[in-house]
Coordinates of C-alpha atoms in Angstrom, one line a residue:
Chain A
M1 CA -18.7 1.4 -33.4
I2 CA -16.2 -1.1 -32.0
K3 CA -13.4 -2.2 -34.2
L4 CA -10.5 -4.5 -33.3
I5 CA -7.7 -4.9 -35.9
N6 CA -5.2 -7.7 -35.8
V7 CA -5.2 -8.0 -32.0
H8 CA -2.7 -10.3 -30.4
K9 CA -2.6 -11.3 -26.7
R10 CA -0.6 -13.9 -24.9
F11 CA -0.3 -14.8 -21.2
G12 CA 3.2 -16.2 -20.7
E13 CA 3.6 -19.0 -23.2
L14 CA -0.2 -19.2 -23.9
V15 CA -1.3 -17.5 -27.0
V16 CA -4.9 -16.4 -26.5
L17 CA -5.6 -14.0 -29.3
D18 CA -3.6 -14.5 -32.5
G19 CA -4.6 -11.7 -34.9
V20 CA -8.3 -11.0 -34.2
D21 CA -10.3 -8.7 -36.5
F22 CA -13.7 -7.9 -35.1
T23 CA -16.2 -5.2 -35.9
V24 CA -19.5 -4.2 -34.2
N25 CA -21.6 -1.6 -36.0
Q26 CA -23.7 1.0 -34.2
G27 CA -27.0 -0.4 -32.9
E28 CA -26.4 -4.1 -33.7
T29 CA -26.0 -7.1 -31.3
V30 CA -23.2 -9.4 -32.0
A31 CA -22.9 -12.8 -30.3
L32 CA -19.3 -14.0 -29.8
L33 CA -19.2 -17.8 -29.4
G34 CA -16.4 -20.2 -28.8
T35 CA -15.3 -23.1 -26.6
S36 CA -14.4 -22.6 -23.0
G37 CA -11.0 -21.0 -22.4
V38 CA -10.7 -19.9 -26.1
G39 CA -10.4 -16.2 -25.0
K40 CA -13.9 -14.8 -25.5
S41 CA -13.8 -12.9 -22.2
V42 CA -10.3 -11.7 -22.9
L43 CA -11.4 -10.3 -26.2
L44 CA -14.4 -8.6 -24.5
K45 CA -12.1 -7.0 -21.9
H46 CA -10.0 -5.4 -24.6
M47 CA -13.1 -3.4 -25.6
N48 CA -13.3 -1.4 -22.4
G49 CA -9.5 -1.4 -21.7
L50 CA -9.5 -3.9 -18.8
I51 CA -6.9 -5.8 -20.8
H52 CA -4.5 -4.2 -23.3
P53 CA -3.4 -6.0 -26.4
D54 CA 0.2 -7.0 -27.0
S55 CA -0.2 -5.7 -30.5
G56 CA -3.0 -4.6 -32.7
E57 CA -5.6 -1.8 -32.4
V58 CA -8.8 -1.5 -30.5
Y59 CA -11.1 1.4 -31.4
V60 CA -14.4 2.4 -29.8
D61 CA -16.1 5.4 -31.3
G62 CA -12.9 6.1 -33.2
L63 CA -10.8 6.3 -29.9
S64 CA -7.8 4.0 -29.6
V65 CA -8.7 2.3 -26.2
P66 CA -5.1 1.2 -25.3
H67 CA -3.7 4.6 -25.8
L68 CA -6.3 6.6 -23.9
R69 CA -5.2 8.5 -20.8
R70 CA -6.8 7.9 -17.4
K71 CA -9.6 10.5 -17.6
A72 CA -10.4 9.8 -21.2
L73 CA -10.6 6.1 -20.5
S74 CA -12.9 6.7 -17.5
K75 CA -15.1 8.8 -19.6
L76 CA -15.2 6.1 -22.3
R77 CA -16.0 3.4 -19.8
S78 CA -18.9 5.4 -18.5
R79 CA -20.4 4.9 -21.9
I80 CA -19.8 1.1 -21.9
G81 CA -21.8 -1.1 -19.6
Y82 CA -20.1 -4.4 -18.7
V83 CA -22.1 -7.3 -17.4
F84 CA -19.7 -9.7 -15.7
Q85 CA -20.1 -13.5 -15.9
F86 CA -20.7 -14.0 -12.1
G87 CA -22.3 -10.6 -11.6
A88 CA -19.2 -9.1 -9.8
L89 CA -21.6 -7.3 -7.4
F90 CA -20.0 -5.5 -4.5
D91 CA -21.0 -7.9 -1.7
S92 CA -20.6 -5.4 1.1
M93 CA -23.2 -3.1 -0.6
S94 CA -26.9 -3.6 -1.0
V95 CA -28.4 -4.1 -4.4
R96 CA -29.5 -0.4 -4.4
E97 CA -26.0 0.8 -3.6
N98 CA -24.6 -1.5 -6.3
V99 CA -26.9 -0.2 -9.0
R100 CA -26.3 3.4 -7.8
L101 CA -22.6 2.9 -8.3
G102 CA -23.4 2.4 -12.0
I103 CA -24.6 5.9 -12.4
T104 CA -21.6 7.5 -13.9
D105 CA -22.8 11.0 -14.8
Q106 CA -20.9 13.2 -12.4
E107 CA -23.6 15.9 -12.3
C108 CA -26.2 13.4 -11.3
I109 CA -24.2 11.4 -8.7
A110 CA -24.8 14.1 -6.0
D111 CA -28.6 14.3 -6.8
D112 CA -30.1 11.8 -4.3
A113 CA -33.7 12.0 -5.8
Y114 CA -32.4 11.4 -9.3
C115 CA -30.3 8.5 -8.2
R116 CA -33.1 6.9 -6.2
N117 CA -35.4 7.1 -9.2
R118 CA -32.8 5.9 -11.6
V119 CA -32.0 2.9 -9.5
S120 CA -35.8 2.0 -9.3
E121 CA -36.1 2.5 -13.0
C122 CA -33.2 0.1 -13.7
L123 CA -34.4 -2.5 -11.4
D124 CA -37.8 -2.3 -13.1
L125 CA -36.2 -2.6 -16.5
V126 CA -34.6 -5.9 -15.5
N127 CA -37.9 -7.1 -14.0
L128 CA -36.8 -7.1 -10.4
P129 CA -39.3 -6.1 -7.7
A130 CA -38.6 -2.8 -5.9
G131 CA -38.0 -4.7 -2.6
T132 CA -34.9 -6.2 -4.1
G133 CA -33.0 -2.9 -3.6
D134 CA -32.7 -3.5 0.1
K135 CA -31.3 -7.0 -0.2
Y136 CA -27.6 -7.9 -0.4
P137 CA -26.0 -10.0 -3.2
A138 CA -25.6 -13.0 -0.9
D139 CA -29.4 -13.1 -0.5
L140 CA -30.1 -13.4 -4.3
S141 CA -30.3 -16.3 -6.7
G142 CA -27.9 -16.6 -9.6
G143 CA -30.5 -15.3 -12.1
M144 CA -31.3 -12.3 -9.9
R145 CA -27.6 -11.5 -9.4
K146 CA -27.1 -11.5 -13.2
R147 CA -30.1 -9.1 -13.5
V148 CA -28.7 -6.8 -10.8
G149 CA -25.4 -6.9 -12.8
I150 CA -27.3 -5.8 -15.9
A151 CA -29.2 -3.1 -13.9
R152 CA -25.9 -1.7 -12.7
A153 CA -24.5 -1.8 -16.3
I154 CA -27.4 0.2 -17.7
A155 CA -27.6 2.7 -14.8
G156 CA -25.1 4.9 -16.5
Q157 CA -27.2 5.0 -19.7
P158 CA -24.4 3.4 -21.8
T159 CA -24.1 3.4 -25.6
Y160 CA -22.6 -0.1 -25.5
L161 CA -23.4 -3.1 -23.5
L162 CA -20.8 -5.9 -23.2
Y163 CA -22.3 -9.2 -21.8
D164 CA -19.9 -11.8 -20.5
E165 CA -21.7 -15.2 -20.4
P166 CA -25.0 -13.7 -19.3
T167 CA -26.8 -17.0 -19.3
S168 CA -24.1 -19.4 -18.1
G169 CA -25.0 -21.4 -15.0
L170 CA -28.7 -20.6 -15.3
D171 CA -31.6 -23.0 -15.8
P172 CA -33.4 -22.7 -19.2
V173 CA -36.2 -20.6 -17.8
N174 CA -33.9 -18.0 -16.3
A175 CA -31.7 -18.1 -19.4
D176 CA -34.7 -17.3 -21.5
I177 CA -35.5 -14.4 -19.2
I178 CA -32.0 -13.0 -19.7
D179 CA -32.2 -13.5 -23.5
K180 CA -35.5 -11.6 -23.6
L181 CA -33.9 -8.9 -21.5
V182 CA -31.0 -8.5 -23.9
I183 CA -33.5 -8.0 -26.7
K184 CA -35.6 -5.7 -24.6
L185 CA -32.7 -3.5 -23.7
R186 CA -31.5 -3.3 -27.3
D187 CA -35.0 -2.2 -28.5
S188 CA -35.8 0.1 -25.6
L189 CA -32.3 1.7 -25.0
G190 CA -31.0 1.3 -28.6
V191 CA -27.6 0.1 -27.3
T192 CA -24.9 -1.7 -29.3
S193 CA -24.2 -5.0 -27.7
V194 CA -21.6 -7.8 -27.7
V195 CA -22.8 -11.0 -26.1
V196 CA -20.1 -13.6 -25.2
S197 CA -21.8 -16.9 -24.8
H198 CA -21.8 -20.7 -25.0
D199 CA -25.5 -20.8 -25.6
V200 CA -26.0 -21.4 -29.3
R201 CA -29.8 -21.2 -29.2
G202 CA -29.9 -18.0 -27.2
S203 CA -27.2 -16.4 -29.4
F204 CA -29.2 -17.2 -32.5
R205 CA -32.2 -15.6 -30.9
V206 CA -30.6 -12.3 -29.7
A207 CA -27.9 -11.6 -32.2
D208 CA -27.9 -9.7 -35.5
R209 CA -24.5 -11.2 -36.3
I210 CA -22.6 -14.2 -34.9
A211 CA -18.9 -14.7 -34.6
L212 CA -17.0 -17.8 -33.7
L213 CA -13.6 -17.5 -31.9
H214 CA -11.4 -20.4 -32.7
N215 CA -7.7 -20.9 -32.1
G216 CA -7.1 -17.3 -31.3
T217 CA -8.8 -15.9 -34.5
I218 CA -12.4 -15.1 -35.6
R219 CA -13.1 -18.2 -37.7
T220 CA -16.4 -17.0 -39.0
M221 CA -18.6 -13.9 -38.6
G222 CA -21.9 -13.2 -40.2
T223 CA -25.7 -13.1 -39.9
P224 CA -27.3 -16.2 -38.4
D225 CA -28.2 -17.4 -41.9
E226 CA -24.6 -16.9 -43.2
V227 CA -23.2 -18.9 -40.2
R228 CA -25.8 -21.7 -40.8
A229 CA -24.7 -21.9 -44.4
S230 CA -21.0 -22.2 -43.4
T231 CA -19.2 -25.4 -44.6
D232 CA -16.2 -24.7 -42.4
V233 CA -15.3 -27.9 -40.5
A234 CA -14.4 -26.0 -37.3
V235 CA -17.8 -24.1 -37.4
L236 CA -19.7 -27.3 -38.0
E237 CA -17.8 -29.1 -35.2
F238 CA -18.6 -26.3 -32.8
F239 CA -22.3 -26.4 -33.6
E240 CA -22.5 -30.2 -33.9
R241 CA -23.5 -30.6 -30.2
D242 CA -26.4 -28.2 -30.7
F243 CA -27.0 -29.5 -34.2
E244 CA -30.7 -30.1 -33.7
T245 CA -31.1 -26.6 -32.2
F246 CA -29.1 -25.3 -35.1
L247 CA -31.4 -26.9 -37.6
D248 CA -34.5 -25.9 -35.6
A249 CA -33.3 -22.4 -35.6
A250 CA -32.7 -22.7 -39.4
G251 CA -36.4 -23.7 -39.7
Chain B
M1 CA 27.9 -30.5 -7.9
T2 CA 27.6 -28.5 -11.0
T3 CA 23.8 -29.1 -11.1
A4 CA 23.5 -28.0 -7.5
T5 CA 25.5 -24.8 -8.2
L6 CA 23.3 -24.1 -11.2
D7 CA 20.2 -24.7 -9.2
V8 CA 21.3 -22.2 -6.5
R9 CA 22.1 -19.6 -9.2
R10 CA 18.7 -20.2 -10.8
I11 CA 16.9 -19.9 -7.4
V12 CA 18.8 -16.7 -6.6
G13 CA 18.2 -15.3 -10.1
R14 CA 14.5 -16.1 -9.9
F15 CA 14.2 -14.6 -6.4
S16 CA 16.0 -11.5 -7.5
L17 CA 13.8 -11.0 -10.6
T18 CA 10.6 -11.6 -8.6
S19 CA 11.7 -9.2 -5.9
M20 CA 12.6 -6.5 -8.4
S21 CA 9.3 -6.9 -10.2
H22 CA 7.5 -6.6 -6.9
V23 CA 9.5 -3.4 -6.0
G24 CA 8.6 -2.0 -9.5
R25 CA 5.0 -2.8 -9.2
L26 CA 4.7 -1.5 -5.6
A27 CA 6.3 1.8 -6.8
Y28 CA 3.8 2.1 -9.6
F29 CA 1.0 1.2 -7.1
S30 CA 2.2 4.0 -4.8
V31 CA 2.3 6.5 -7.6
E32 CA -1.3 5.6 -8.4
L33 CA -2.2 6.3 -4.8
V34 CA -0.5 9.7 -4.9
R35 CA -2.5 10.5 -8.0
A36 CA -5.7 9.4 -6.3
L37 CA -5.1 11.9 -3.5
A38 CA -6.8 14.5 -5.7
E39 CA -10.1 12.6 -5.5
W40 CA -10.5 13.5 -1.8
R41 CA -14.3 13.6 -2.0
I42 CA -14.2 9.9 -2.6
W43 CA -11.5 8.6 -0.3
V44 CA -12.0 10.9 2.8
P45 CA -15.4 9.5 3.9
R46 CA -14.3 6.0 3.2
A47 CA -11.1 6.6 5.2
F48 CA -13.2 7.6 8.2
E49 CA -15.1 4.3 8.0
Q50 CA -11.8 2.3 7.7
A51 CA -10.2 4.3 10.6
H52 CA -13.2 3.5 12.8
Q53 CA -12.8 -0.2 12.0
V54 CA -9.0 -0.2 12.6
G55 CA -9.1 2.0 15.7
V56 CA -12.2 0.8 17.6
G57 CA -12.0 -2.7 16.3
S58 CA -8.4 -3.2 17.4
L59 CA -8.4 -1.2 20.7
F60 CA -9.2 -4.1 23.0
I61 CA -6.6 -6.5 21.7
V62 CA -4.0 -3.7 21.6
L63 CA -4.7 -2.7 25.2
L64 CA -4.6 -6.3 26.4
T65 CA -1.3 -7.0 24.7
A66 CA 0.2 -3.7 26.0
G67 CA -0.9 -4.5 29.5
F68 CA 0.8 -7.9 29.4
A69 CA 3.9 -6.4 27.8
G70 CA 4.2 -3.8 30.6
A71 CA 3.6 -6.5 33.2
V72 CA 6.2 -8.9 31.8
T73 CA 8.8 -6.1 31.4
A74 CA 8.3 -5.1 35.0
L75 CA 8.5 -8.6 36.4
Q76 CA 11.6 -9.5 34.4
T77 CA 13.3 -6.2 35.2
G78 CA 12.6 -6.8 38.9
Y79 CA 14.1 -10.3 38.6
Q80 CA 17.3 -9.0 36.9
F81 CA 17.9 -5.8 38.9
E82 CA 16.8 -7.0 42.4
T83 CA 20.0 -6.2 44.2
S84 CA 22.5 -4.8 41.7
L85 CA 21.2 -1.3 40.8
P86 CA 19.2 1.6 42.2
V87 CA 15.5 0.7 42.0
Y88 CA 14.4 3.9 40.3
I89 CA 16.2 2.7 37.2
V90 CA 13.4 0.2 36.8
G91 CA 10.9 3.1 36.2
G92 CA 13.1 4.5 33.4
L93 CA 13.7 1.1 31.9
I94 CA 10.0 0.2 31.7
V95 CA 9.0 3.6 30.2
Q96 CA 11.8 3.6 27.7
T97 CA 11.2 0.0 26.7
I98 CA 7.5 0.5 26.2
V99 CA 7.7 3.9 24.5
L100 CA 10.7 3.2 22.3
E101 CA 10.1 -0.4 21.3
L102 CA 7.4 -2.6 22.7
G103 CA 4.5 -0.1 22.3
P104 CA 5.0 0.6 18.5
V105 CA 6.5 -2.7 17.5
M106 CA 4.1 -5.1 19.3
T107 CA 1.1 -3.0 18.2
A108 CA 2.3 -3.0 14.6
L109 CA 3.0 -6.7 14.6
L110 CA -0.4 -7.4 16.1
L111 CA -2.1 -5.2 13.5
S112 CA -0.1 -6.7 10.6
G113 CA -1.9 -9.9 11.4
R114 CA -5.3 -8.3 12.2
I115 CA -5.5 -5.5 9.6
G116 CA -3.0 -6.7 7.1
A117 CA -4.6 -10.1 6.7
R118 CA -8.0 -8.5 6.4
Y119 CA -7.0 -6.0 3.8
A120 CA -5.2 -8.6 1.7
A121 CA -8.1 -11.1 1.9
E122 CA -10.8 -8.4 1.2
L123 CA -9.0 -7.0 -1.8
G124 CA -7.8 -10.4 -3.0
T125 CA -11.4 -11.7 -2.9
M126 CA -12.6 -8.6 -4.7
R127 CA -9.9 -9.2 -7.4
V128 CA -10.7 -12.8 -8.0
T129 CA -14.5 -12.2 -8.1
E130 CA -13.9 -9.4 -10.6
Q131 CA -15.3 -6.7 -8.3
I132 CA -12.2 -4.6 -8.9
D133 CA -12.6 -5.0 -12.6
A134 CA -16.3 -4.0 -12.2
L135 CA -15.2 -0.9 -10.4
E136 CA -12.8 0.0 -13.2
S137 CA -15.4 -0.8 -15.9
L138 CA -17.7 1.8 -14.2
G139 CA -15.0 4.4 -14.8
R140 CA -14.0 4.5 -11.2
S141 CA -10.6 4.3 -9.7
P142 CA -9.9 1.4 -7.3
A143 CA -7.1 3.5 -5.8
S144 CA -9.4 6.2 -4.5
H145 CA -12.3 3.9 -3.7
L146 CA -10.5 1.0 -2.1
I147 CA -6.8 1.4 -1.5
L148 CA -6.3 5.0 -0.3
P149 CA -8.9 4.9 2.4
R150 CA -7.3 1.8 3.9
V151 CA -3.7 3.1 3.6
V152 CA -4.7 6.5 5.2
A153 CA -6.6 4.8 8.0
G154 CA -3.8 2.4 8.7
T155 CA -1.1 5.1 8.7
L156 CA -3.0 7.5 10.9
M157 CA -4.6 5.1 13.3
L158 CA -1.6 3.1 14.3
P159 CA 0.0 6.1 16.2
V160 CA -3.3 6.6 18.0
L161 CA -3.3 3.0 19.1
V162 CA 0.3 3.2 20.1
I163 CA -0.5 6.1 22.4
F164 CA -3.0 4.0 24.1
A165 CA -0.7 1.0 24.1
D166 CA 2.1 3.1 25.6
A167 CA -0.1 4.5 28.4
I168 CA -1.5 1.1 29.4
G169 CA 1.9 -0.6 29.1
I170 CA 3.4 2.0 31.4
L171 CA 0.6 1.8 33.9
S172 CA 0.7 -2.0 33.9
G173 CA 4.5 -1.9 34.3
Y174 CA 4.2 0.5 37.2
W175 CA 1.5 -1.7 38.9
F176 CA 3.5 -4.8 38.6
S177 CA 6.8 -3.2 39.7
A178 CA 5.0 -1.7 42.7
T179 CA 3.3 -5.0 43.8
G180 CA 6.1 -7.4 42.7
V181 CA 9.5 -8.3 44.1
L182 CA 10.9 -4.7 44.0
Q183 CA 8.0 -3.0 45.9
L184 CA 8.8 0.2 43.9
T185 CA 7.2 3.4 45.2
S186 CA 5.4 5.9 43.0
A187 CA 8.1 8.4 43.7
D188 CA 10.9 6.1 42.6
F189 CA 9.0 5.1 39.5
I190 CA 8.3 8.6 38.4
Y191 CA 11.8 9.8 39.3
G192 CA 13.3 7.0 37.1
A193 CA 10.8 7.6 34.3
Q194 CA 11.6 11.4 34.3
Y195 CA 15.3 10.9 34.7
F196 CA 15.7 8.9 31.5
F197 CA 12.9 10.5 29.5
R198 CA 13.5 12.8 26.5
P199 CA 10.5 14.4 24.7
W200 CA 12.0 13.2 21.4
D201 CA 11.4 9.6 22.5
L202 CA 7.7 10.1 22.3
W203 CA 7.9 11.8 18.9
Y204 CA 10.2 8.9 17.8
S205 CA 7.6 6.4 18.9
L206 CA 4.8 8.2 17.0
I207 CA 6.9 8.8 13.9
K208 CA 7.9 5.2 13.6
S209 CA 4.3 4.1 14.3
M210 CA 3.3 6.1 11.2
F211 CA 5.8 4.3 9.1
F212 CA 4.7 1.0 10.6
G213 CA 1.1 1.9 9.9
L214 CA 2.0 2.7 6.3
A215 CA 3.8 -0.7 5.9
I216 CA 0.9 -2.8 7.4
S217 CA -1.6 -1.2 5.2
L218 CA 0.2 -0.5 1.9
V219 CA 2.0 -3.9 1.6
P220 CA -1.2 -6.0 2.3
C221 CA -3.3 -3.8 0.0
Y222 CA -0.7 -4.3 -2.8
M223 CA -0.6 -8.1 -2.2
G224 CA -4.4 -8.3 -2.2
F225 CA -4.7 -6.1 -5.3
S226 CA -2.2 -8.3 -7.2
T227 CA -4.0 -11.6 -6.3
R228 CA -4.4 -14.1 -9.0
Q229 CA -5.8 -17.7 -9.3
G230 CA -8.9 -18.0 -7.1
A231 CA -9.2 -19.0 -3.5
E232 CA -5.7 -20.5 -3.4
G233 CA -4.4 -17.1 -4.7
V234 CA -6.3 -15.3 -1.9
G235 CA -4.8 -17.6 0.7
R236 CA -1.3 -17.2 -0.7
A237 CA -1.7 -13.4 -0.9
T238 CA -2.9 -13.2 2.7
T239 CA 0.0 -15.2 4.0
A240 CA 2.5 -13.2 1.9
A241 CA 0.9 -10.0 3.1
V242 CA 1.3 -10.8 6.8
V243 CA 4.8 -12.1 6.4
S244 CA 5.9 -9.1 4.2
A245 CA 4.3 -6.6 6.5
S246 CA 5.9 -8.1 9.6
V247 CA 9.4 -8.2 8.0
S248 CA 8.9 -4.6 6.8
I249 CA 8.2 -3.6 10.4
L250 CA 11.4 -5.2 11.7
F251 CA 13.4 -3.7 8.8
L252 CA 11.9 -0.2 9.4
D253 CA 12.5 -0.5 13.1
A254 CA 16.2 -1.0 12.6
L255 CA 16.4 1.6 9.8
L256 CA 14.5 4.3 11.7
A257 CA 16.5 3.7 14.9
Q258 CA 19.6 4.3 12.9
I259 CA 18.2 7.4 11.2
L260 CA 16.1 9.1 13.9
L261 CA 17.9 8.3 17.2
P262 CA 20.9 10.6 17.9
N263 CA 24.1 8.6 18.6
A264 CA 22.4 5.3 17.7

């Protein structure tokens, strides 16, 4: 379970998070929506300790993330897969080496046969052909790079998956493929997921609950039906651009 | 007048604060590296790769520069000492100049551009493309995976390159003093070189090379690691890395001469 309580974060004069309360229950997928630059990625990075809050608490599995010592934090991070917005693949390594780096179990890292099989398994899970393993990130399309990023994130068999804009910059076909992948991974691996996104349609499709980050706080959080029923002006304004989609999704 | 005075104070204050914050962060960064020493299984193989790149990759340009440095030293010494001093002094002067100063300092300045810029740009790009965050999010330490191999390679390979630079510089100096204005004989050159040579000089050259190697790898790694704000930030970090590493070399050169040379 991930729990953020009254989290504040500012960069210089800019207040990004101003008292965020956010909970993700075991096994559910939560989509975190919001306008560009509102602090969605910053909030996500609090969950695996890449950013520490100025004040407030961040708990994952009951552990206070900002207060964990180095080894405990490494151990926790090995249970949290993080999919970066632009893939963040190591460009000097092949796809195979990138995914292999995601295998975090110390006992398995030295076992070559296990690692080879695990890498192939992960590439297969994200629907990438086996030959992709020998390519380098520069040889891949945007959609493939995102899928390699996902393969690396799941290589360590995580309990949690944090997706930072997994469909941004992709055409609708590739965005659909990624959405289906998020659902497939939730169903096949049973992971708890947080999906940061701009994509309203995709979010309504993949998420059990939806949260809207607005002016540094969580403006609304609930099931897709609860969010649709919201009469909050800020919520309505955010969804206005996707209004037809919103209504379509509402049936 | 008052405004100008205030501005100067503000500039000095801001500069002092920035400098102190860099010193603090560099100290913290160095502590992280010391901690990462325990993860030798990770950094040792990577340090060999980096050492190969630093050593083999830089050898040609280092030898070329050392050859020209030796030649110019011989020609200028010949020009200055043509009639006034015993010619064997030239042998001593060339060897001492190359071993004590030109070999280590020129090699270090050269590598601060070649290696320092590369380290800062590589790590800066990795920072702005979130590759360093990705490494951390996989529970791995950037210090043992990225920084320590580079710092160890730089610190250990610079003395090796300086040995080559010293050797080529001296040979080139001998060649040009033998064929130039002075027509110095081998016997005169060797006599002069031995007359002024102290074994400590060679150790001094290697010890200061290690410090220079540490500076040209640690400072750029720190600058690259601290990069912010995209491509512009990478450019800024790379420039700052080369300038800071070069200034560090000059500062260390003076400091180590004061500390390590007897009666300096």
